Short mmCIF file of C-alpha atoms in Angstrom, two decimals:
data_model
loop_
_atom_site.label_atom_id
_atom_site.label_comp_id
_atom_site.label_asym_id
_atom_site.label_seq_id
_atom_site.Cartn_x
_atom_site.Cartn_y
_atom_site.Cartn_z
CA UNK A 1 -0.60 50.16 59.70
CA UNK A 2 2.24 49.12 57.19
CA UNK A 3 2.16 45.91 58.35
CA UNK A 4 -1.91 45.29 58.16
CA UNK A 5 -2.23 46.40 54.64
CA UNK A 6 1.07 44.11 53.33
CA UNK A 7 -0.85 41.42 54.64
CA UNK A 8 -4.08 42.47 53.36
CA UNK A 9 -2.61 42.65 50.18
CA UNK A 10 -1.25 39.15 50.64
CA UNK A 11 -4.27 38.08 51.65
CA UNK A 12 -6.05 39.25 48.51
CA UNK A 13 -3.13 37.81 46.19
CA UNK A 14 -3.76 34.42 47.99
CA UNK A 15 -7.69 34.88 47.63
CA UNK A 16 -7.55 35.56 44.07
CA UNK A 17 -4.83 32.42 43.51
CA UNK A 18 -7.87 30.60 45.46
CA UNK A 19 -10.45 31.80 43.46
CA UNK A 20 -8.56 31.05 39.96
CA UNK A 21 -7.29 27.77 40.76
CA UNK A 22 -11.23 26.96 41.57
CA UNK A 23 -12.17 28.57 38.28
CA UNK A 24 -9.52 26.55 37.03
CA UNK A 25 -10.46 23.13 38.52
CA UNK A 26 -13.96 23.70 37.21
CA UNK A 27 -13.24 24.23 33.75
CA UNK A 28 -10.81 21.29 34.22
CA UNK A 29 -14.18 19.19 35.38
CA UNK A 30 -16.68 20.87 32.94
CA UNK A 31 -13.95 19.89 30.04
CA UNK A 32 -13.78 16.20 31.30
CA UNK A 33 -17.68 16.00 31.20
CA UNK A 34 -17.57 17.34 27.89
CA UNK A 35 -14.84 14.95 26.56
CA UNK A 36 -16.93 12.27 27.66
CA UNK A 37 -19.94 13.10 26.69
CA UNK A 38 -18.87 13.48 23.15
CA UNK A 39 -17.78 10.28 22.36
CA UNK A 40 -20.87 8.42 22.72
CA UNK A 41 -20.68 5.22 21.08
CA UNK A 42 -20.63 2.60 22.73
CA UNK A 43 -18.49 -1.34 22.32
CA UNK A 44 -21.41 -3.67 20.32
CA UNK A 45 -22.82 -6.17 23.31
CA UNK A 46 -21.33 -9.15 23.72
CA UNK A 47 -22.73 -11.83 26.01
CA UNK A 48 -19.45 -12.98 27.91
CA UNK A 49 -18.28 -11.95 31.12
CA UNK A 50 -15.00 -13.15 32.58
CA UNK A 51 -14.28 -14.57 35.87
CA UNK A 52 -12.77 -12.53 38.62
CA UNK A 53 -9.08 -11.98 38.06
CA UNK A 54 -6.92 -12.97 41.41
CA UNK A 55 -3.17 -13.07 39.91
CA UNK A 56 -0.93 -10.46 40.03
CA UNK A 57 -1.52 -7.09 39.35
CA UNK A 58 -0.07 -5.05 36.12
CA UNK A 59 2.45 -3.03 37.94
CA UNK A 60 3.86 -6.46 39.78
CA UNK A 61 4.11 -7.93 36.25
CA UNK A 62 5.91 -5.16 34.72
CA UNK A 63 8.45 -5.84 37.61
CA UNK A 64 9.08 -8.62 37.01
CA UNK A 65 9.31 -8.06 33.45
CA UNK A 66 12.27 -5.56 33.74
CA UNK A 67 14.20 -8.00 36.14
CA UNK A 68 13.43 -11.37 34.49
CA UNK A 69 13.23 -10.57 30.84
CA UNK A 70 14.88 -9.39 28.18
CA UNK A 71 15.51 -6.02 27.99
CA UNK A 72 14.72 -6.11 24.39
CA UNK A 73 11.02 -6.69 24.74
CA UNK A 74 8.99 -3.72 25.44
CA UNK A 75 5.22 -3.32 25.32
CA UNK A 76 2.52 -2.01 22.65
CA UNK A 77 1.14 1.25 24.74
CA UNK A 78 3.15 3.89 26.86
CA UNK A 79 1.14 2.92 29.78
CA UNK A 80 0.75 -0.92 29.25
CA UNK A 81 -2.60 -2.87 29.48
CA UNK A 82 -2.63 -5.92 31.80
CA UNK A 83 -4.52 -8.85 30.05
CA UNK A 84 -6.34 -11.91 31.58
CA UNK A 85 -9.19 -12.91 29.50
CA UNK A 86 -10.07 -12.96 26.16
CA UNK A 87 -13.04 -14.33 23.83
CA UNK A 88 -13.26 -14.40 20.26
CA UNK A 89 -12.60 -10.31 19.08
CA UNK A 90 -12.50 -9.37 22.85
CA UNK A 91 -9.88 -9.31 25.33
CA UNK A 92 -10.13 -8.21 28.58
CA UNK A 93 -8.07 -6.77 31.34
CA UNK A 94 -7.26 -7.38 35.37
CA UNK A 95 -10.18 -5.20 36.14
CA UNK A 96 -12.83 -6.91 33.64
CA UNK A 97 -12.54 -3.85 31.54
CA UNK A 98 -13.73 -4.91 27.63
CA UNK A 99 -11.45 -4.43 25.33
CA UNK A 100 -11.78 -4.94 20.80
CA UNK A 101 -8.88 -6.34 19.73
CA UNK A 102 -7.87 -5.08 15.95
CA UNK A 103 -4.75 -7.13 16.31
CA UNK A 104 -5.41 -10.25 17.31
CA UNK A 105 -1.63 -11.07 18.94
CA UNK A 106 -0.27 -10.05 15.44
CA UNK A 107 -2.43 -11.44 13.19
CA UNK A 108 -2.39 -14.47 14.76
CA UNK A 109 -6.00 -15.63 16.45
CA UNK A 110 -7.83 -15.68 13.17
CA UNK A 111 -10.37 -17.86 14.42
CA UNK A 112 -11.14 -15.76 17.77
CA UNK A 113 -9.67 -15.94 21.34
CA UNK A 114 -10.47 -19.05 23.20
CA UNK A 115 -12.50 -20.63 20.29
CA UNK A 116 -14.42 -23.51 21.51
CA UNK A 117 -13.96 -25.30 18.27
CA UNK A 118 -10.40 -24.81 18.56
CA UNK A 119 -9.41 -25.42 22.39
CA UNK A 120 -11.85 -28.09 22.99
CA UNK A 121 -9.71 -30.69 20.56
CA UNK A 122 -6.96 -29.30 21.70
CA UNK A 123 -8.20 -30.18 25.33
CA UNK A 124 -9.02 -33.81 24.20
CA UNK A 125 -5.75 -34.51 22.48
CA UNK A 126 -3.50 -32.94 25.27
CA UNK A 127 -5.33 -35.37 28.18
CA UNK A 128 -4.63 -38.48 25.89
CA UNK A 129 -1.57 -37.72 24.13
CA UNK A 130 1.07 -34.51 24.43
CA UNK A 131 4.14 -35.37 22.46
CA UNK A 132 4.84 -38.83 20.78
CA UNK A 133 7.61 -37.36 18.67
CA UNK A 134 6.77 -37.48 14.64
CA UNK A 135 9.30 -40.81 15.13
CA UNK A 136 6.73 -42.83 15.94
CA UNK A 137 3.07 -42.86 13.77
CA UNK A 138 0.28 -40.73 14.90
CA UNK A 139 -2.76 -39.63 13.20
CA UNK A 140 -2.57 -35.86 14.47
CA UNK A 141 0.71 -34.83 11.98
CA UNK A 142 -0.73 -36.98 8.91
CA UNK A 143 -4.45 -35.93 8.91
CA UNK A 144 -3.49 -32.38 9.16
CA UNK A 145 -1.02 -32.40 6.96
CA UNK A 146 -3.66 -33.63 4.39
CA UNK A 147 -6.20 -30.92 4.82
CA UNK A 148 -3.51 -28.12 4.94
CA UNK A 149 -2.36 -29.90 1.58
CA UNK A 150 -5.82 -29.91 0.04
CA UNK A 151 -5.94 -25.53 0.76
CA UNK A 152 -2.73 -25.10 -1.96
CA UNK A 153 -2.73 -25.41 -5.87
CA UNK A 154 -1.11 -27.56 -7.87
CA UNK A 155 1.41 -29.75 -6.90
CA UNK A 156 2.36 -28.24 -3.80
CA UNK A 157 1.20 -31.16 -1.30
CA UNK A 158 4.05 -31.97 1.05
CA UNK A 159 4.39 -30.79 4.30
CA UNK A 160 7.16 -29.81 7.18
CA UNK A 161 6.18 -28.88 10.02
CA UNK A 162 7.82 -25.90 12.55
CA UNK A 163 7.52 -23.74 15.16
CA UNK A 164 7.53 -20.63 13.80
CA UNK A 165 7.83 -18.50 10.63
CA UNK A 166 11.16 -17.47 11.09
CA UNK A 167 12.34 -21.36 11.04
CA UNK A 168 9.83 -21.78 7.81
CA UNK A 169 11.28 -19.21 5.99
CA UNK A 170 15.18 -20.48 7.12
CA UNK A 171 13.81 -23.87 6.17
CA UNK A 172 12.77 -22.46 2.44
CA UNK A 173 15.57 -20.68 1.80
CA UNK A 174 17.82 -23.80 2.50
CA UNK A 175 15.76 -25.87 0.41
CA UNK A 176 15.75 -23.49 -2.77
CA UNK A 177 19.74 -23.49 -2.42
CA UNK A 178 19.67 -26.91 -2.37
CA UNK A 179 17.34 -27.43 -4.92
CA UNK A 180 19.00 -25.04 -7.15
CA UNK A 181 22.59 -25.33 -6.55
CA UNK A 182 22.87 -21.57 -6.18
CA UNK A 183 23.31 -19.51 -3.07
CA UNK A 184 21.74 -16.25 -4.14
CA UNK A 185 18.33 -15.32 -2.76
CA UNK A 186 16.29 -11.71 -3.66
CA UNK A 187 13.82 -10.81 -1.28
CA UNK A 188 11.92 -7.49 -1.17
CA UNK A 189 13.26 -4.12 0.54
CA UNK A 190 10.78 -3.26 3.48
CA UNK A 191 10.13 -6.66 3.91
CA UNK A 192 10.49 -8.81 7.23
CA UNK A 193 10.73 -12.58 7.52
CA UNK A 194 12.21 -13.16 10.71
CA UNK A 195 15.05 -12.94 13.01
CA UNK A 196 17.51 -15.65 12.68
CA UNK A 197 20.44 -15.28 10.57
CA UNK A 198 19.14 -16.34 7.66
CA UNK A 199 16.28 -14.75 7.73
CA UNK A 200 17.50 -11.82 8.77
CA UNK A 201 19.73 -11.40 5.77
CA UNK A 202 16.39 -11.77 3.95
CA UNK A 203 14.59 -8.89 5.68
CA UNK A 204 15.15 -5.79 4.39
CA UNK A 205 14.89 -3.19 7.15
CA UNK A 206 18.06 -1.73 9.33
CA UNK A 207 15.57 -1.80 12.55
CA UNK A 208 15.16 -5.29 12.78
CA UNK A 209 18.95 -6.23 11.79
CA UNK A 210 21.82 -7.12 13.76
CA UNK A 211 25.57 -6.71 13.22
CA UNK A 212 26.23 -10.09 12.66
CA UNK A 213 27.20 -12.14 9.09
CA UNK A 214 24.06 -11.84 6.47
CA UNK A 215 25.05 -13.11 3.68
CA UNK A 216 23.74 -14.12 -0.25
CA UNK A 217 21.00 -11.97 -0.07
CA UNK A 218 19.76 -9.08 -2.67
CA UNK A 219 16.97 -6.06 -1.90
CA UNK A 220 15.02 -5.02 -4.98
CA UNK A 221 13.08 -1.85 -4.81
CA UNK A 222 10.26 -1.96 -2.81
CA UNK A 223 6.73 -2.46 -5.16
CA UNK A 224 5.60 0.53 -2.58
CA UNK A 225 2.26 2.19 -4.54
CA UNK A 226 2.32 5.01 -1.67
CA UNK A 227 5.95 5.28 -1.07
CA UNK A 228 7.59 4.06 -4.44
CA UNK A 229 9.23 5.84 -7.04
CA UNK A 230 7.23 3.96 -9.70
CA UNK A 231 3.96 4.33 -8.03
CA UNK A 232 1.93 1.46 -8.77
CA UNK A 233 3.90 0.37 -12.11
CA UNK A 234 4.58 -3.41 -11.06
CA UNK A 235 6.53 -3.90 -14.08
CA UNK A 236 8.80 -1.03 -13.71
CA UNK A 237 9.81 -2.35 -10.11
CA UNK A 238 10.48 -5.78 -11.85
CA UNK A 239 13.11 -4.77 -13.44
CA UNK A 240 14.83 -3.95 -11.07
CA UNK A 241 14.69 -7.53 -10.29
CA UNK A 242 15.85 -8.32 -13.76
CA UNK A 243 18.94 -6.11 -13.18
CA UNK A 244 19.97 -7.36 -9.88
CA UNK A 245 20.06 -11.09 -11.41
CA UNK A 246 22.31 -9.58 -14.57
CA UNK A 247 24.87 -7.41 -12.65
CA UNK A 248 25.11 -8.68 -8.67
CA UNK A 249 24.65 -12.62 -9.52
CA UNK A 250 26.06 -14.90 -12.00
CA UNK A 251 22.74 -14.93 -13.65
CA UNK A 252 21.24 -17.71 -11.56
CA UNK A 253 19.43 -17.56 -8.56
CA UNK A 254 18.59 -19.91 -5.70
CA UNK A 255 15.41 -17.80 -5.72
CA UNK A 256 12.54 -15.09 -4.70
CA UNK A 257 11.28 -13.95 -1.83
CA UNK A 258 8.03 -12.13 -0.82
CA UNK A 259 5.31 -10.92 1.54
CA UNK A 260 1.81 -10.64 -0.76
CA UNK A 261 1.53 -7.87 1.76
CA UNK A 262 3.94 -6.78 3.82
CA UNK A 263 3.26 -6.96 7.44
CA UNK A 264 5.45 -5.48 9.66
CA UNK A 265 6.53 -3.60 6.73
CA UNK A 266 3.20 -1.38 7.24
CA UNK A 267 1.04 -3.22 5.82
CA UNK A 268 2.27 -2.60 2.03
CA UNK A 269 0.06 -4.14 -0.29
CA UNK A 270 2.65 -4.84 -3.82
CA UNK A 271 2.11 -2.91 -7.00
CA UNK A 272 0.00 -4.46 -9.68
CA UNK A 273 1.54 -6.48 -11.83
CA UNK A 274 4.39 -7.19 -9.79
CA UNK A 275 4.45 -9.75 -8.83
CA UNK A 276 3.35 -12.21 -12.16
CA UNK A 277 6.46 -9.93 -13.79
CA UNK A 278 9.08 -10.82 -11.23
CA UNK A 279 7.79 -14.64 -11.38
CA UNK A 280 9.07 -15.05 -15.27
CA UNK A 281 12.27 -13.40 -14.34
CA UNK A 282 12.73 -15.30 -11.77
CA UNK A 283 12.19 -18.77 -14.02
CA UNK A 284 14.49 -17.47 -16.12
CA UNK A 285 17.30 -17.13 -13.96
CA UNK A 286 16.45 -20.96 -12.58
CA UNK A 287 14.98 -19.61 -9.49
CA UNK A 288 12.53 -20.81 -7.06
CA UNK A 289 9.34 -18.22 -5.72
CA UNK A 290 8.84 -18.71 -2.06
CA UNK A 291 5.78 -17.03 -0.63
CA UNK A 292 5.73 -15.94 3.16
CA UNK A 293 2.24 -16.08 3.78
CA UNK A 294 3.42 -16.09 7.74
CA UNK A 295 0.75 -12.85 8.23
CA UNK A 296 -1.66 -13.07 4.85
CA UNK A 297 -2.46 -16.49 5.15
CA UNK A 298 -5.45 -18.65 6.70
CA UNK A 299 -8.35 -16.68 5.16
CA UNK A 300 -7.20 -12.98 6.30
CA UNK A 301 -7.06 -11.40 3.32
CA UNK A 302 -10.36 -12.63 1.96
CA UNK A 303 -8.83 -15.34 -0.31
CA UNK A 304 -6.88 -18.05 1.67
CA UNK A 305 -3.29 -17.46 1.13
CA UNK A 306 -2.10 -13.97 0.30
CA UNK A 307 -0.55 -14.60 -3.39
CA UNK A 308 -3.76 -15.92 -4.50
CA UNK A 309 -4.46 -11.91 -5.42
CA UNK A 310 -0.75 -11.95 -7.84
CA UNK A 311 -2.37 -15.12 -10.06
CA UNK A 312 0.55 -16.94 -9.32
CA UNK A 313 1.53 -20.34 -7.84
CA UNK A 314 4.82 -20.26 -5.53
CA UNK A 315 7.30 -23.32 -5.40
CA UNK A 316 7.77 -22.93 -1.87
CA UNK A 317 4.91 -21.57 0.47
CA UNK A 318 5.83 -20.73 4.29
CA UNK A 319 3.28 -19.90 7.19
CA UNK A 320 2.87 -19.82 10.32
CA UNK A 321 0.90 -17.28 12.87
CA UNK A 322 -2.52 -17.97 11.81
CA UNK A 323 -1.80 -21.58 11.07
CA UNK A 324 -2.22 -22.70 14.77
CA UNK A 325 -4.85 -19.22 16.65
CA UNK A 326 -2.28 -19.13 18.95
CA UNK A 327 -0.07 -22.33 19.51
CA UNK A 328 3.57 -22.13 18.20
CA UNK A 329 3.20 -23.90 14.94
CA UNK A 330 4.83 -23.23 11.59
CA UNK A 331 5.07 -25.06 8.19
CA UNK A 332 6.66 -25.41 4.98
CA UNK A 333 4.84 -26.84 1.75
CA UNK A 334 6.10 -27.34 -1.65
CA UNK A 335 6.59 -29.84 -4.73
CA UNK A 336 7.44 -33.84 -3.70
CA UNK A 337 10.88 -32.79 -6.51
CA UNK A 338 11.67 -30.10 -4.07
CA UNK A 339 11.11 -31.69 -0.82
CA UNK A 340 13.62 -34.09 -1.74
CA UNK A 341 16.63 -32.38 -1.41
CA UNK A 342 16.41 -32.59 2.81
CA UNK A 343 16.43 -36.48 2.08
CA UNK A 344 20.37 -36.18 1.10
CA UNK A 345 21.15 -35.41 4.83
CA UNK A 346 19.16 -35.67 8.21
CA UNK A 347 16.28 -32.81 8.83
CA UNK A 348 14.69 -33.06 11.77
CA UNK A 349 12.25 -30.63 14.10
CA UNK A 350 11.54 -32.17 17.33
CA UNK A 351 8.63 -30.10 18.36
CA UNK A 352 7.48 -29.66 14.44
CA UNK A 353 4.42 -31.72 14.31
CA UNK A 354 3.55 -31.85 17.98
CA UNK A 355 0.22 -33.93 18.33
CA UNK A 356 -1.37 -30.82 20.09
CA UNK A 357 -0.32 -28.23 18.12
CA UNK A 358 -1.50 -29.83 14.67
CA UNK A 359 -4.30 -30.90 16.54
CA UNK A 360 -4.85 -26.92 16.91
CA UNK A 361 -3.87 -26.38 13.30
CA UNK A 362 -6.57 -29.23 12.07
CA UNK A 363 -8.98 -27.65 13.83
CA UNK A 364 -8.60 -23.92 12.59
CA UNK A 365 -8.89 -24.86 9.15
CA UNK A 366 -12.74 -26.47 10.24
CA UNK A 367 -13.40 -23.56 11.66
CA UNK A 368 -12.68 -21.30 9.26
CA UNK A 369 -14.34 -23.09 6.93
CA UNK A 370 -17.34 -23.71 8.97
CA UNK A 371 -17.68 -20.42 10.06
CA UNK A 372 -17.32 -18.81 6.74
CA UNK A 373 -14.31 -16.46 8.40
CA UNK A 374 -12.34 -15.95 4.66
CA UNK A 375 -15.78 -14.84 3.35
CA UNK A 376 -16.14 -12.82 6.64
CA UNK A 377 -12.89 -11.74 6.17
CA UNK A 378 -13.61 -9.83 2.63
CA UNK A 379 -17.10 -8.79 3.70
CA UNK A 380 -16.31 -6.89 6.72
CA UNK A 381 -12.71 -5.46 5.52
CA UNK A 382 -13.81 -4.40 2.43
CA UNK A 383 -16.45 -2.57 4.74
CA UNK A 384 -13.74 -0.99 7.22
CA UNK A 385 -11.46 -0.10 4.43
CA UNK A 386 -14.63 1.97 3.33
CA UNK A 387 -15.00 3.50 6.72
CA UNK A 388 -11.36 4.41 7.28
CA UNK A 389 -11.30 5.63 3.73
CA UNK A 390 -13.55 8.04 4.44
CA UNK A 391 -12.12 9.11 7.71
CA UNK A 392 -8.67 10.05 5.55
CA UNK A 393 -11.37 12.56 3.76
CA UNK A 394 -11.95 14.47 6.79
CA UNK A 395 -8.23 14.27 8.98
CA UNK A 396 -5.46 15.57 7.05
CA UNK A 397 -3.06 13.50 9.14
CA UNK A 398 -4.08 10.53 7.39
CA UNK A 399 -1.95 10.12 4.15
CA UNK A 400 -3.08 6.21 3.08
CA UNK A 401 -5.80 3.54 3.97
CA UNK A 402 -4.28 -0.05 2.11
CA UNK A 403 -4.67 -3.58 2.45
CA UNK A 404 -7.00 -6.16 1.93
CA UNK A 405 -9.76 -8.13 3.70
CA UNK A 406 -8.81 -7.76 7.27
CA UNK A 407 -5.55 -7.01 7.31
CA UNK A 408 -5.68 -3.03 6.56
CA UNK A 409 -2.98 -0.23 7.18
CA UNK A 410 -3.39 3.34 8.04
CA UNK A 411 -0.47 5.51 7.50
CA UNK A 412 -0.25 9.30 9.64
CA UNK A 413 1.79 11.89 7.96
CA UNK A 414 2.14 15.44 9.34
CA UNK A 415 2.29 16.66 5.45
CA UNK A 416 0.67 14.50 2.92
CA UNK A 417 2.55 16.22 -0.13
CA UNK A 418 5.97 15.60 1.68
CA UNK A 419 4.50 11.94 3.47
CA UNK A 420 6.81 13.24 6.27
CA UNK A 421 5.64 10.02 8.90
CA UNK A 422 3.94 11.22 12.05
CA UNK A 423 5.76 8.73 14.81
CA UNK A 424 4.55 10.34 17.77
CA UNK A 425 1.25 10.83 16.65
CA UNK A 426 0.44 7.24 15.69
CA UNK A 427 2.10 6.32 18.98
CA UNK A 428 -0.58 9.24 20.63
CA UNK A 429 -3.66 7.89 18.82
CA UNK A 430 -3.33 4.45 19.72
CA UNK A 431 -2.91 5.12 23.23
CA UNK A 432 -5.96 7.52 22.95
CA UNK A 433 -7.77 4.36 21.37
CA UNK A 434 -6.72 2.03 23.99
CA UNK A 435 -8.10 4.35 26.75
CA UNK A 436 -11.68 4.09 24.49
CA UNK A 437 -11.59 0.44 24.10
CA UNK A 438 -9.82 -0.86 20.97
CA UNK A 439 -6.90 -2.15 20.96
CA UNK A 440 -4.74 -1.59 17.43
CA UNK A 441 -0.75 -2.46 16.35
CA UNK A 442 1.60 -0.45 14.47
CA UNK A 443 4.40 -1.06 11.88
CA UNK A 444 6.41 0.66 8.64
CA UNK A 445 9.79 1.61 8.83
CA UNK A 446 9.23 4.67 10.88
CA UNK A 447 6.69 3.26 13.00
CA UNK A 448 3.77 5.83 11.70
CA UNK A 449 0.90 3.17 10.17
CA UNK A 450 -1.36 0.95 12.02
CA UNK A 451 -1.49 -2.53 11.35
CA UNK A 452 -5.43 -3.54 11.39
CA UNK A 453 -5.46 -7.07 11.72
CA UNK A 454 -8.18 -8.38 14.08
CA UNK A 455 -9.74 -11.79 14.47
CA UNK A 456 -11.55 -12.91 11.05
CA UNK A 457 -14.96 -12.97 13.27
CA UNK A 458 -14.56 -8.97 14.07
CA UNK A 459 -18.33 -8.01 12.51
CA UNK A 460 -19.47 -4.63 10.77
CA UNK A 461 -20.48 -3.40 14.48
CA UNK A 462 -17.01 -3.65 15.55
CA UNK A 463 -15.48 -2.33 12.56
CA UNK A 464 -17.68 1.08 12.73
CA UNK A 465 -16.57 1.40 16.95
CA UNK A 466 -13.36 1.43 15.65
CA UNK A 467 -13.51 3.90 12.97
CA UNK A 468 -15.54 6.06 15.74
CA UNK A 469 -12.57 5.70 18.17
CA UNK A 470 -10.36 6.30 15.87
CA UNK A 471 -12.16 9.90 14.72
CA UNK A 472 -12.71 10.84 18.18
CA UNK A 473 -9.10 10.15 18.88
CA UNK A 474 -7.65 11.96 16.18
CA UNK A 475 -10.11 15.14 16.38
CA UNK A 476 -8.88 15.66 19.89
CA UNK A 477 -4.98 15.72 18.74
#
């Protein structure tokens, strides 16, 4: 009798363990069919569909990945997306699956994935002609360095051509050394300009710096309106500038340094004022201004090149990133007195000026132009800054919406008198925005801000899907 009710009793433990974990699993499904339900919007149609995807499958990349490649490079989402396709502000993954891209491979595809106006001369130049070398004459290098030329004030018309921004900015520095006879260079805390020696003496964050010689190099206080001590008080940052030139230098510089907006800084648009302030100091001291316009140029920030906004003309301008939608190209333009200097040795690129990638670079700048993308580029990011705006009004974790045209930042704190960052929760969001459809970056020092930057044809429609997914997203946190 003992032994009948023990396992009656166990019976009607297991029974009840039955009957919860059914209870359970039904709440489970009930609260999936709610979560789904609730976010209703929908990605804005888009009359594309890619082929059928037959390579390799995410999982076999990532292996390959972690045996092949550096263990440095990671990827963008805790469970990483595998992409095949894309087209103009879409990408899309092994399984078809649509995705908005709001960072267009770091501010880079500015005209639109795949643009036929941009791969079909690429197409026609690469069957006839690869890689002459810029030793012998072809029209590719010459024409395009004309119209790039023609986009830049005054007398900044000659041309040298890279593959990246990193070797443009080494390049500038060099040349403002040279020009000046003086070996000091100030460049911005917070700022990044690339990851070569030089370079990397310039950039003025500990994550992206090595323990290797960085020399000649000064950080002025960051022009941070969110983050600075100064607020937005350009002129009170610039002298800091001033002080750095009288007491760490011999009171000449080689010369200045600067992001209009800093990219992978968090998107930090500079303090009023700023920068027209630190430009006279600069002259002063014999120095030369070099703008990195590497992310803020080609049209992304509503006016063409990123200082345009400070009402000042640079000496030295670098780019790269949007320059070519894609193809590794970089370049350098400044004064026909400056470029001179590289004349009193040999400077040489051999892949700056490849026929197909200026072919690529000739043709972005007809496309943007044709396509109205700068003007597209102020309309709809002044519209999204709007939008996000707004959202910081109704999530708390949302401390500051910055930046102009379409390259926007959204910083998450966890306490927006203290601005303590919210790291994790960024990271969270964005995955929760993947999963939805939209595909953002991220940036700042402690890796809490997004980094809006899509393609320059992203429309109104795809800036309010965003926004949506980005609400949803944070309401379920």
């Amino acid at each position: 009798m003992r032994r009948f009710m023990e396992k009656r009793v166990l019976l009607g433990n297991s029974i009840s363990r039955w009957r919860r974990s059914l209870s359970s699993t039904a709440q489970t499904a009930t609260a999936s069919v709610h979560d789904s339900d609730e976010f209703i919007a929908r990605l804005p149609p888009f009359d594309y569909t890619p082929p059928p995807y037959n390579g390799p499958s995410g999982d076999e990349i990532l292996g390959k990945r972690k045996e092949f490649l550096s263990p440095s490079i990671s990827c963008l989402f805790r469970k990483p997306v595998n992409i095949v396709d894309g087209k103009m502000q879409y990408l899309f993954d092994e399984n078809g699956r649509r995705y908005l891209d709001a960072f267009a491979g770091i501010a880079v595809v500015n005209c639109g994935h795949c643009h036929p106006g941009v791969v079909e001369p690429v197409i026609n130049q690469i069957k006839r002609l690869q890689h002459p070398t810029v030793l012998y004459l072809n029209n590719a290098i010459a024409d395009f360095a004309e119209a790039l030329a023609s986009k830049l004030p005054g007398d900044l018309k000659v041309v040298f051509f890279t593959n990246s921004g990193t070797e443009a900015n080494e390049l500038a520095m060099m040349m403002a050394r040279l020009y000046t006879g003086c070996q000091d260079i100030i460049s911005v805390r917070n700022g990044y300009h690339g990851n070569a020696a030089g370079t990397m003496g310039a950039t003025g964050q500990s994550n992206w710096k090595f323990n290797v010689v960085q020399a000649g190099v000064h950080h002025a206080l960051n022009p941070d309106p969110y983050r600075g001590m100064f607020g937005s008080d350009g002129a009170k940052y610039a002298r800091d500038v001033h002080e750095i030139i009288q007491y760490g230098t011999t009171g000449h510089i080689a010369g200045f340094l600067f992001e209009a907006i800093q990219g992978v800084g968090g998107i930090v648009d500079l303090a009023p004022g700023y920068v027209p302030a630190v430009y006279d100091i600069v002259k002063k001291a014999g120095g030369l201004v070099i703008a990195d316009e590497v992310q803020s140029g080609f049209a992304r920030t509503g006016d063409f090149w990123g200082f345009e906004a400070h009402g000042v003309v640079p000496d030295i301008v670098t780019m790269a990133k949007g320059i070519g939608n894609g193809f590794p190209l970089g370049a350098v333009v400044t004064t026909a007195e400056i470029a001179g200097v590289l004349t009193r040795r040999s400077y040489f690129n051999t892949y700056g000026g490849n026929a197909v990638a200026t072919t690529a670079g000739h043709a972005v700048l007809r496309v943007i132009e044709k396509e109205k993308l700068q003007e597209n580029a102020a309309e709809v990011g002044s519209y999204l800054k709007q939008k996000l705006i707004q959202l910081k009004d109704k999530h708390q974790i949302i401390g500051d919406v910055r930046g102009r045209g379409l390259m926007l930042g959204v910083e998450l704190v966890t306490d927006r008198e203290l601005k303590t960052p919210a790291a994790a929760e960024t990271m969270h969001v964005m995955d929760q925005m993947k999963e939805l459809g939209v595909l953002i970056g991220k940036g700042g020092f402690f890796g809490n801000v997004f980094r809006i930057t899509p393609p320059l044809c992203f429309t109104k429609d795809d800036a309010d899907y965003l926004v949506e997914a980005m609400d949803h997203s944070m309401s379920k946190m």
